[in-house]
Amino acid sequence: MHDNELSPSARKVQEALEAAGVPCRVQELAASSRTAAEAAEAVGCDVAQIVKSLIFKGAHSGDPVLALVSGKNRVNEALLAAACGEPVGKADAAFVRERTGFAIGGIPPLGHLEQLYPVIDRDLLEYPEVWAAAGTPHALFRITPADLLAVTGGRAADLS
């Protein structure tokens, strides 16, 4: 699939990857990749290699907090709060779209409306490559954990 055939949201992610200088290619799939299990099945990897992009809301700042989590893990909100320096709560769909420009189910780790500095699940660093959402529930891209850290400006922490 060529870039001009990507949906608008997936194309935004492809452009952000190119601007960051990483040679990743967004792929749009016929099958849904909304859940980590669906995404892993669609690309033929372990569910732990799927990057779940989860948006929380800082309890004091009201700012979005992006957690990039291994598909095998659930976020421990106390650990996330410690990593980002304030308590966090769940963000609703309207907040997520307003602050990132993407809908829940396709949130990528980069290319948001505002710069987010994610907290990245240390478990993702165990793999030679991981797969992240690319703007829609049908779009993904493969990236090394080192490149994921570099292009997002994120920092690794224990999140589960």
CSV table of N, CA and C in Angstrom, one decimal:
chain,number,residue,atom,x,y,z
A,1,MET,N,0.8,-1.2,0.0
A,1,MET,CA,0.0,0.0,0.0
A,1,MET,C,0.9,1.2,0.0
A,2,HIS,N,0.6,2.2,-0.9
A,2,HIS,CA,1.4,3.4,-0.9
A,2,HIS,C,0.8,4.4,0.0
A,3,ASP,N,1.6,5.4,0.4
A,3,ASP,CA,1.2,6.4,1.4
A,3,ASP,C,-0.1,7.1,1.0
A,4,ASN,N,-0.2,7.3,-0.3
A,4,ASN,CA,-1.4,8.0,-0.7
A,4,ASN,C,-2.7,7.2,-0.7
A,5,GLU,N,-2.5,5.9,-0.4
A,5,GLU,CA,-3.6,5.0,-0.3
A,5,GLU,C,-4.0,4.8,1.2
A,6,LEU,N,-3.2,5.4,2.1
A,6,LEU,CA,-3.5,5.3,3.5
A,6,LEU,C,-4.7,6.2,3.9
A,7,SER,N,-5.5,5.8,4.9
A,7,SER,CA,-6.5,6.7,5.4
A,7,SER,C,-5.9,8.0,5.9
A,8,PRO,N,-6.6,9.1,6.1
A,8,PRO,CA,-6.0,10.3,6.6
A,8,PRO,C,-5.3,10.2,7.9
A,9,SER,N,-5.9,9.4,8.9
A,9,SER,CA,-5.3,9.3,10.2
A,9,SER,C,-4.0,8.5,10.1
A,10,ALA,N,-4.0,7.4,9.3
A,10,ALA,CA,-2.8,6.6,9.1
A,10,ALA,C,-1.7,7.3,8.4
A,11,ARG,N,-2.1,8.2,7.5
A,11,ARG,CA,-1.2,9.0,6.7
A,11,ARG,C,-0.5,10.0,7.7
A,12,LYS,N,-1.2,10.6,8.6
A,12,LYS,CA,-0.6,11.5,9.6
A,12,LYS,C,0.5,10.8,10.4
A,13,VAL,N,0.2,9.5,10.8
A,13,VAL,CA,1.2,8.7,11.5
A,13,VAL,C,2.4,8.4,10.6
A,14,GLN,N,2.2,8.0,9.4
A,14,GLN,CA,3.3,7.8,8.5
A,14,GLN,C,4.2,9.0,8.3
A,15,GLU,N,3.5,10.2,8.2
A,15,GLU,CA,4.3,11.5,8.0
A,15,GLU,C,5.1,11.8,9.3
A,16,ALA,N,4.5,11.5,10.5
A,16,ALA,CA,5.2,11.7,11.7
A,16,ALA,C,6.4,10.8,11.8
A,17,LEU,N,6.3,9.5,11.4
A,17,LEU,CA,7.4,8.6,11.4
A,17,LEU,C,8.5,9.1,10.4
A,18,GLU,N,8.1,9.5,9.3
A,18,GLU,CA,9.1,10.1,8.3
A,18,GLU,C,9.8,11.3,8.8
A,19,ALA,N,9.0,12.2,9.4
A,19,ALA,CA,9.6,13.4,10.0
A,19,ALA,C,10.6,13.1,11.1
A,20,ALA,N,10.4,12.0,11.8
A,20,ALA,CA,11.3,11.6,12.9
A,20,ALA,C,12.5,10.8,12.4
A,21,GLY,N,12.5,10.5,11.1
A,21,GLY,CA,13.6,9.8,10.5
A,21,GLY,C,13.7,8.3,10.7
A,22,VAL,N,12.6,7.7,11.0
A,22,VAL,CA,12.7,6.2,11.2
A,22,VAL,C,12.0,5.6,10.0
A,23,PRO,N,12.6,4.5,9.5
A,23,PRO,CA,12.2,3.8,8.3
A,23,PRO,C,11.0,2.8,8.5
A,24,CYS,N,10.0,3.3,9.2
A,24,CYS,CA,8.8,2.4,9.5
A,24,CYS,C,7.7,2.7,8.4
A,25,ARG,N,7.0,1.6,8.1
A,25,ARG,CA,5.9,1.7,7.2
A,25,ARG,C,4.6,1.4,7.8
A,26,VAL,N,3.7,2.3,7.8
A,26,VAL,CA,2.3,2.0,8.3
A,26,VAL,C,1.6,1.0,7.3
A,27,GLN,N,1.0,0.0,7.9
A,27,GLN,CA,0.2,-1.0,7.2
A,27,GLN,C,-1.2,-0.9,7.6
A,28,GLU,N,-2.1,-0.8,6.7
A,28,GLU,CA,-3.6,-0.9,7.0
A,28,GLU,C,-4.0,-2.3,6.6
A,29,LEU,N,-4.7,-2.9,7.6
A,29,LEU,CA,-5.1,-4.3,7.4
A,29,LEU,C,-6.6,-4.4,7.2
A,30,ALA,N,-7.0,-5.5,6.6
A,30,ALA,CA,-8.5,-5.8,6.5
A,30,ALA,C,-9.0,-6.1,7.8
A,31,ALA,N,-8.3,-6.9,8.6
A,31,ALA,CA,-8.7,-7.3,10.0
A,31,ALA,C,-8.6,-6.2,11.0
A,32,SER,N,-9.4,-6.1,12.0
A,32,SER,CA,-9.3,-5.1,13.0
A,32,SER,C,-8.1,-5.4,13.9
A,33,SER,N,-7.5,-4.4,14.4
A,33,SER,CA,-6.4,-4.5,15.3
A,33,SER,C,-6.7,-3.7,16.5
A,34,ARG,N,-8.0,-3.5,16.9
A,34,ARG,CA,-8.4,-2.7,18.0
A,34,ARG,C,-7.9,-3.2,19.3
A,35,THR,N,-7.9,-4.5,19.5
A,35,THR,CA,-7.4,-5.1,20.7
A,35,THR,C,-6.0,-5.6,20.5
A,36,ALA,N,-5.2,-5.8,21.6
A,36,ALA,CA,-3.9,-6.3,21.4
A,36,ALA,C,-3.9,-7.7,20.9
A,37,ALA,N,-4.9,-8.5,21.2
A,37,ALA,CA,-5.0,-9.9,20.7
A,37,ALA,C,-5.2,-9.9,19.2
A,38,GLU,N,-6.2,-9.0,18.8
A,38,GLU,CA,-6.5,-8.9,17.3
A,38,GLU,C,-5.2,-8.4,16.6
A,39,ALA,N,-4.5,-7.5,17.1
A,39,ALA,CA,-3.4,-6.9,16.4
A,39,ALA,C,-2.3,-8.0,16.3
A,40,ALA,N,-2.0,-8.7,17.4
A,40,ALA,CA,-1.0,-9.8,17.4
A,40,ALA,C,-1.3,-10.8,16.3
A,41,GLU,N,-2.6,-11.2,16.3
A,41,GLU,CA,-3.0,-12.2,15.3
A,41,GLU,C,-2.9,-11.7,13.9
A,42,ALA,N,-3.2,-10.4,13.7
A,42,ALA,CA,-3.1,-9.8,12.3
A,42,ALA,C,-1.7,-9.8,11.8
A,43,VAL,N,-0.7,-9.5,12.6
A,43,VAL,CA,0.7,-9.4,12.2
A,43,VAL,C,1.5,-10.6,12.5
A,44,GLY,N,1.0,-11.5,13.2
A,44,GLY,CA,1.8,-12.7,13.5
A,44,GLY,C,2.9,-12.6,14.5
A,45,CYS,N,2.6,-11.8,15.6
A,45,CYS,CA,3.6,-11.7,16.6
A,45,CYS,C,2.9,-12.1,18.0
A,46,ASP,N,3.7,-12.1,19.0
A,46,ASP,CA,3.2,-12.4,20.4
A,46,ASP,C,2.5,-11.1,20.9
A,47,VAL,N,1.4,-11.4,21.6
A,47,VAL,CA,0.6,-10.3,22.1
A,47,VAL,C,1.4,-9.3,23.0
A,48,ALA,N,2.5,-9.8,23.6
A,48,ALA,CA,3.4,-8.9,24.4
A,48,ALA,C,4.1,-7.9,23.6
A,49,GLN,N,4.2,-8.1,22.2
A,49,GLN,CA,4.9,-7.2,21.3
A,49,GLN,C,4.0,-6.1,20.8
A,50,ILE,N,2.7,-6.1,21.2
A,50,ILE,CA,1.8,-5.1,20.7
A,50,ILE,C,1.9,-3.9,21.7
A,51,VAL,N,2.1,-2.7,21.2
A,51,VAL,CA,2.2,-1.5,22.0
A,51,VAL,C,0.7,-1.0,22.2
A,52,LYS,N,0.2,-1.0,23.4
A,52,LYS,CA,-1.1,-0.4,23.7
A,52,LYS,C,-0.8,1.1,24.0
A,53,SER,N,-1.4,2.0,23.3
A,53,SER,CA,-1.3,3.4,23.6
A,53,SER,C,-2.5,3.8,24.4
A,54,LEU,N,-2.3,4.1,25.7
A,54,LEU,CA,-3.4,4.4,26.6
A,54,LEU,C,-3.3,5.8,27.1
A,55,ILE,N,-4.3,6.6,27.0
A,55,ILE,CA,-4.3,8.0,27.5
A,55,ILE,C,-5.0,8.0,28.8
A,56,PHE,N,-4.3,8.6,29.8
A,56,PHE,CA,-4.8,8.9,31.1
A,56,PHE,C,-4.9,10.4,31.2
A,57,LYS,N,-5.5,10.9,32.3
A,57,LYS,CA,-5.6,12.4,32.6
A,57,LYS,C,-4.9,12.7,33.9
A,58,GLY,N,-4.0,13.6,33.9
A,58,GLY,CA,-3.3,14.0,35.2
A,58,GLY,C,-4.3,14.6,36.1
A,59,ALA,N,-4.4,14.1,37.3
A,59,ALA,CA,-5.4,14.5,38.3
A,59,ALA,C,-5.2,16.0,38.7
A,60,HIS,N,-4.0,16.5,38.7
A,60,HIS,CA,-3.7,17.9,39.1
A,60,HIS,C,-3.6,18.8,37.9
A,61,SER,N,-2.9,18.4,36.9
A,61,SER,CA,-2.6,19.2,35.7
A,61,SER,C,-3.7,19.2,34.7
A,62,GLY,N,-4.5,18.1,34.7
A,62,GLY,CA,-5.5,18.0,33.6
A,62,GLY,C,-4.9,17.6,32.3
A,63,ASP,N,-3.6,17.4,32.2
A,63,ASP,CA,-2.9,17.1,31.0
A,63,ASP,C,-3.0,15.6,30.6
A,64,PRO,N,-3.0,15.3,29.3
A,64,PRO,CA,-3.0,13.9,28.9
A,64,PRO,C,-1.6,13.3,29.3
A,65,VAL,N,-1.7,12.0,29.7
A,65,VAL,CA,-0.6,11.2,30.1
A,65,VAL,C,-0.7,10.0,29.2
A,66,LEU,N,0.3,9.8,28.3
A,66,LEU,CA,0.4,8.6,27.4
A,66,LEU,C,1.2,7.5,28.0
A,67,ALA,N,0.6,6.4,28.2
A,67,ALA,CA,1.3,5.2,28.6
A,67,ALA,C,1.4,4.2,27.4
A,68,LEU,N,2.6,3.8,27.1
A,68,LEU,CA,2.8,2.8,26.0
A,68,LEU,C,3.1,1.5,26.7
A,69,VAL,N,2.1,0.6,26.6
A,69,VAL,CA,2.1,-0.6,27.4
A,69,VAL,C,2.1,-1.9,26.6
A,70,SER,N,2.9,-2.9,27.1
A,70,SER,CA,2.9,-4.2,26.4
A,70,SER,C,1.5,-4.8,26.4
A,71,GLY,N,1.2,-5.4,25.3
A,71,GLY,CA,-0.2,-6.0,25.1
A,71,GLY,C,-0.5,-7.1,26.2
A,72,LYS,N,0.5,-7.6,26.8
A,72,LYS,CA,0.3,-8.6,27.8
A,72,LYS,C,0.0,-8.0,29.2
A,73,ASN,N,0.1,-6.7,29.4
A,73,ASN,CA,0.1,-6.1,30.7
A,73,ASN,C,-1.1,-5.2,30.9
A,74,ARG,N,-1.5,-5.1,32.1
A,74,ARG,CA,-2.5,-4.0,32.5
A,74,ARG,C,-1.7,-3.0,33.3
A,75,VAL,N,-2.1,-1.7,33.0
A,75,VAL,CA,-1.4,-0.6,33.7
A,75,VAL,C,-1.7,-0.6,35.2
A,76,ASN,N,-0.7,-0.5,36.0
A,76,ASN,CA,-0.9,-0.3,37.4
A,76,ASN,C,-0.9,1.3,37.6
A,77,GLU,N,-2.0,1.9,37.9
A,77,GLU,CA,-2.1,3.3,37.9
A,77,GLU,C,-1.2,4.0,39.0
A,78,ALA,N,-0.9,3.3,40.0
A,78,ALA,CA,0.0,3.8,41.1
A,78,ALA,C,1.4,3.9,40.5
A,79,LEU,N,1.8,2.9,39.7
A,79,LEU,CA,3.2,2.9,39.1
A,79,LEU,C,3.2,4.0,38.1
A,80,LEU,N,2.2,4.2,37.3
A,80,LEU,CA,2.1,5.2,36.3
A,80,LEU,C,2.2,6.6,36.9
A,81,ALA,N,1.4,6.8,38.0
A,81,ALA,CA,1.4,8.0,38.7
A,81,ALA,C,2.8,8.4,39.3
A,82,ALA,N,3.5,7.4,39.8
A,82,ALA,CA,4.9,7.6,40.3
A,82,ALA,C,5.8,8.0,39.1
A,83,ALA,N,5.6,7.4,38.0
A,83,ALA,CA,6.5,7.6,36.8
A,83,ALA,C,6.2,9.0,36.3
A,84,CYS,N,5.0,9.5,36.3
A,84,CYS,CA,4.7,10.8,35.7
A,84,CYS,C,4.6,11.9,36.7
A,85,GLY,N,4.7,11.6,38.0
A,85,GLY,CA,4.7,12.7,39.0
A,85,GLY,C,3.4,13.2,39.5
A,86,GLU,N,2.3,12.6,39.1
A,86,GLU,CA,1.0,13.0,39.7
A,86,GLU,C,0.0,11.8,39.5
A,87,PRO,N,-1.0,11.8,40.4
A,87,PRO,CA,-2.1,10.8,40.2
A,87,PRO,C,-2.7,10.9,38.8
A,88,VAL,N,-3.2,9.8,38.3
A,88,VAL,CA,-3.8,9.8,37.0
A,88,VAL,C,-5.2,9.1,37.1
A,89,GLY,N,-6.0,9.5,36.2
A,89,GLY,CA,-7.3,8.9,36.1
A,89,GLY,C,-7.6,8.5,34.6
A,90,LYS,N,-8.6,7.8,34.4
A,90,LYS,CA,-9.0,7.4,33.0
A,90,LYS,C,-9.4,8.7,32.3
A,91,ALA,N,-9.1,8.7,31.0
A,91,ALA,CA,-9.6,9.8,30.1
A,91,ALA,C,-10.7,9.3,29.3
A,92,ASP,N,-11.8,10.2,29.1
A,92,ASP,CA,-12.9,9.7,28.3
A,92,ASP,C,-12.6,9.9,26.8
A,93,ALA,N,-13.4,9.4,25.9
A,93,ALA,CA,-13.2,9.4,24.5
A,93,ALA,C,-13.1,10.8,23.9
A,94,ALA,N,-13.9,11.7,24.4
A,94,ALA,CA,-13.9,13.1,23.9
A,94,ALA,C,-12.5,13.8,24.2
A,95,PHE,N,-12.0,13.6,25.5
A,95,PHE,CA,-10.8,14.1,25.9
A,95,PHE,C,-9.6,13.6,25.0
A,96,VAL,N,-9.7,12.2,24.8
A,96,VAL,CA,-8.6,11.6,24.0
A,96,VAL,C,-8.6,12.2,22.6
A,97,ARG,N,-9.7,12.3,21.9
A,97,ARG,CA,-9.7,12.8,20.6
A,97,ARG,C,-9.3,14.3,20.6
A,98,GLU,N,-9.8,15.1,21.5
A,98,GLU,CA,-9.5,16.5,21.6
A,98,GLU,C,-8.0,16.8,21.8
A,99,ARG,N,-7.4,16.0,22.6
A,99,ARG,CA,-6.0,16.2,22.9
A,99,ARG,C,-5.0,15.5,22.0
A,100,THR,N,-5.4,14.4,21.4
A,100,THR,CA,-4.4,13.7,20.6
A,100,THR,C,-4.8,13.8,19.1
A,101,GLY,N,-6.0,14.0,18.7
A,101,GLY,CA,-6.5,14.0,17.3
A,101,GLY,C,-6.8,12.6,16.8
A,102,PHE,N,-6.8,11.6,17.7
A,102,PHE,CA,-7.1,10.2,17.3
A,102,PHE,C,-8.2,9.7,18.3
A,103,ALA,N,-8.9,8.7,17.7
A,103,ALA,CA,-9.9,8.0,18.5
A,103,ALA,C,-9.3,6.8,19.3
A,104,ILE,N,-9.9,6.5,20.4
A,104,ILE,CA,-9.5,5.3,21.1
A,104,ILE,C,-9.7,4.1,20.2
A,105,GLY,N,-8.7,3.2,20.3
A,105,GLY,CA,-8.7,2.0,19.4
A,105,GLY,C,-7.6,2.1,18.3
A,106,GLY,N,-7.1,3.3,18.1
A,106,GLY,CA,-6.1,3.5,17.0
A,106,GLY,C,-5.1,4.6,17.4
A,107,ILE,N,-5.0,4.9,18.7
A,107,ILE,CA,-4.1,5.9,19.2
A,107,ILE,C,-2.6,5.5,18.9
A,108,PRO,N,-1.9,6.3,18.1
A,108,PRO,CA,-0.5,5.9,17.9
A,108,PRO,C,0.4,6.5,19.0
A,109,PRO,N,1.7,6.1,19.0
A,109,PRO,CA,2.6,6.6,20.0
A,109,PRO,C,3.2,8.0,19.7
A,110,LEU,N,2.9,8.5,18.5
A,110,LEU,CA,3.4,9.8,18.1
A,110,LEU,C,2.5,10.4,17.0
A,111,GLY,N,2.7,11.7,16.7
A,111,GLY,CA,1.8,12.3,15.7
A,111,GLY,C,0.6,13.0,16.3
A,112,HIS,N,0.6,13.2,17.6
A,112,HIS,CA,-0.6,13.8,18.3
A,112,HIS,C,-0.7,15.3,18.0
A,113,LEU,N,-1.8,15.9,18.4
A,113,LEU,CA,-2.0,17.3,18.2
A,113,LEU,C,-1.1,18.1,19.1
A,114,GLU,N,-0.7,17.6,20.2
A,114,GLU,CA,0.3,18.2,21.1
A,114,GLU,C,1.3,17.2,21.4
A,115,GLN,N,2.5,17.7,21.7
A,115,GLN,CA,3.6,16.8,22.1
A,115,GLN,C,3.3,16.1,23.4
A,116,LEU,N,3.3,14.8,23.4
A,116,LEU,CA,3.2,14.0,24.6
A,116,LEU,C,4.5,13.2,24.8
A,117,TYR,N,4.9,13.1,26.1
A,117,TYR,CA,6.1,12.4,26.4
A,117,TYR,C,5.8,11.1,27.2
A,118,PRO,N,5.6,10.0,26.5
A,118,PRO,CA,5.0,8.9,27.1
A,118,PRO,C,5.9,8.2,28.1
A,119,VAL,N,5.2,7.5,29.0
A,119,VAL,CA,5.9,6.5,29.9
A,119,VAL,C,5.8,5.2,29.2
A,120,ILE,N,6.9,4.5,28.9
A,120,ILE,CA,6.9,3.3,28.1
A,120,ILE,C,7.2,2.1,29.0
A,121,ASP,N,6.3,1.1,28.9
A,121,ASP,CA,6.4,-0.1,29.7
A,121,ASP,C,7.8,-0.8,29.4
A,122,ARG,N,8.5,-1.0,30.5
A,122,ARG,CA,9.9,-1.5,30.4
A,122,ARG,C,9.8,-2.9,29.7
A,123,ASP,N,8.7,-3.6,29.9
A,123,ASP,CA,8.6,-5.0,29.2
A,123,ASP,C,8.7,-4.9,27.7
A,124,LEU,N,8.3,-3.8,27.1
A,124,LEU,CA,8.5,-3.7,25.6
A,124,LEU,C,9.9,-3.7,25.2
A,125,LEU,N,10.8,-3.3,26.1
A,125,LEU,CA,12.2,-3.3,25.7
A,125,LEU,C,12.9,-4.6,25.5
A,126,GLU,N,12.2,-5.7,25.9
A,126,GLU,CA,12.7,-7.1,25.8
A,126,GLU,C,12.7,-7.6,24.4
A,127,TYR,N,12.0,-7.0,23.5
A,127,TYR,CA,11.7,-7.5,22.2
A,127,TYR,C,12.6,-6.8,21.1
A,128,PRO,N,13.0,-7.5,20.1
A,128,PRO,CA,13.7,-6.9,19.0
A,128,PRO,C,12.8,-5.9,18.2
A,129,GLU,N,11.5,-6.2,18.2
A,129,GLU,CA,10.6,-5.2,17.5
A,129,GLU,C,9.3,-5.4,18.1
A,130,VAL,N,8.5,-4.3,18.1
A,130,VAL,CA,7.2,-4.2,18.6
A,130,VAL,C,6.3,-3.6,17.5
A,131,TRP,N,5.0,-3.7,17.7
A,131,TRP,CA,4.0,-3.2,16.7
A,131,TRP,C,3.1,-2.2,17.5
A,132,ALA,N,2.9,-1.0,16.9
A,132,ALA,CA,2.0,0.0,17.5
A,132,ALA,C,0.9,0.4,16.6
A,133,ALA,N,-0.1,0.9,17.1
A,133,ALA,CA,-1.3,1.5,16.4
A,133,ALA,C,-0.8,2.7,15.6
A,134,ALA,N,-1.5,2.8,14.4
A,134,ALA,CA,-1.1,3.9,13.5
A,134,ALA,C,-2.3,4.8,13.1
A,135,GLY,N,-3.1,5.2,14.1
A,135,GLY,CA,-4.2,6.1,13.8
A,135,GLY,C,-5.6,5.6,13.6
A,136,THR,N,-5.7,4.3,13.3
A,136,THR,CA,-7.0,3.7,13.1
A,136,THR,C,-7.0,2.3,13.7
A,137,PRO,N,-8.1,1.7,13.9
A,137,PRO,CA,-8.2,0.3,14.4
A,137,PRO,C,-7.7,-0.7,13.4
A,138,HIS,N,-7.4,-0.3,12.2
A,138,HIS,CA,-6.9,-1.2,11.2
A,138,HIS,C,-5.4,-1.0,10.8
A,139,ALA,N,-4.8,0.0,11.4
A,139,ALA,CA,-3.4,0.4,11.0
A,139,ALA,C,-2.4,0.2,12.1
A,140,LEU,N,-1.2,-0.4,11.7
A,140,LEU,CA,-0.2,-0.7,12.6
A,140,LEU,C,1.2,-0.4,11.9
A,141,PHE,N,2.2,-0.2,12.7
A,141,PHE,CA,3.6,-0.2,12.2
A,141,PHE,C,4.5,-0.9,13.1
A,142,ARG,N,5.6,-1.5,12.5
A,142,ARG,CA,6.6,-2.2,13.3
A,142,ARG,C,7.7,-1.2,13.6
A,143,ILE,N,8.3,-1.3,14.8
A,143,ILE,CA,9.4,-0.4,15.2
A,143,ILE,C,10.2,-1.1,16.3
A,144,THR,N,11.5,-0.7,16.4
A,144,THR,CA,12.3,-1.3,17.4
A,144,THR,C,12.0,-0.5,18.7
A,145,PRO,N,12.2,-1.1,19.9
A,145,PRO,CA,12.0,-0.4,21.1
A,145,PRO,C,12.9,0.9,21.2
A,146,ALA,N,14.1,0.7,20.8
A,146,ALA,CA,15.0,1.9,20.8
A,146,ALA,C,14.5,3.0,20.0
A,147,ASP,N,14.0,2.7,18.8
A,147,ASP,CA,13.4,3.8,18.0
A,147,ASP,C,12.2,4.4,18.6
A,148,LEU,N,11.4,3.5,19.2
A,148,LEU,CA,10.1,4.0,19.9
A,148,LEU,C,10.5,5.0,21.0
A,149,LEU,N,11.5,4.7,21.8
A,149,LEU,CA,12.0,5.6,22.8
A,149,LEU,C,12.4,6.9,22.2
A,150,ALA,N,13.2,6.8,21.1
A,150,ALA,CA,13.8,8.0,20.5
A,150,ALA,C,12.7,8.9,19.8
A,151,VAL,N,11.8,8.3,19.1
A,151,VAL,CA,10.9,9.1,18.3
A,151,VAL,C,9.8,9.7,19.2
A,152,THR,N,9.5,9.1,20.4
A,152,THR,CA,8.5,9.7,21.2
A,152,THR,C,9.0,10.6,22.3
A,153,GLY,N,10.3,10.5,22.6
A,153,GLY,CA,10.9,11.2,23.7
A,153,GLY,C,10.5,10.6,25.0
A,154,GLY,N,10.0,9.4,25.0
A,154,GLY,CA,9.5,8.7,26.2
A,154,GLY,C,10.6,8.2,27.1
A,155,ARG,N,10.1,7.7,28.3
A,155,ARG,CA,11.1,7.1,29.2
A,155,ARG,C,10.5,5.8,29.7
A,156,ALA,N,11.4,4.9,29.9
A,156,ALA,CA,10.9,3.5,30.3
A,156,ALA,C,10.7,3.5,31.8
A,157,ALA,N,9.7,2.7,32.2
A,157,ALA,CA,9.3,2.5,33.6
A,157,ALA,C,8.6,1.2,33.8
A,158,ASP,N,8.6,0.7,35.0
A,158,ASP,CA,7.7,-0.4,35.3
A,158,ASP,C,6.3,0.0,35.4
A,159,LEU,N,5.4,-0.5,34.7
A,159,LEU,CA,4.0,-0.1,34.7
A,159,LEU,C,3.0,-1.2,35.1
A,160,SER,N,3.5,-2.4,35.3
A,160,SER,CA,2.6,-3.4,35.8
A,160,SER,C,3.2,-4.3,36.9
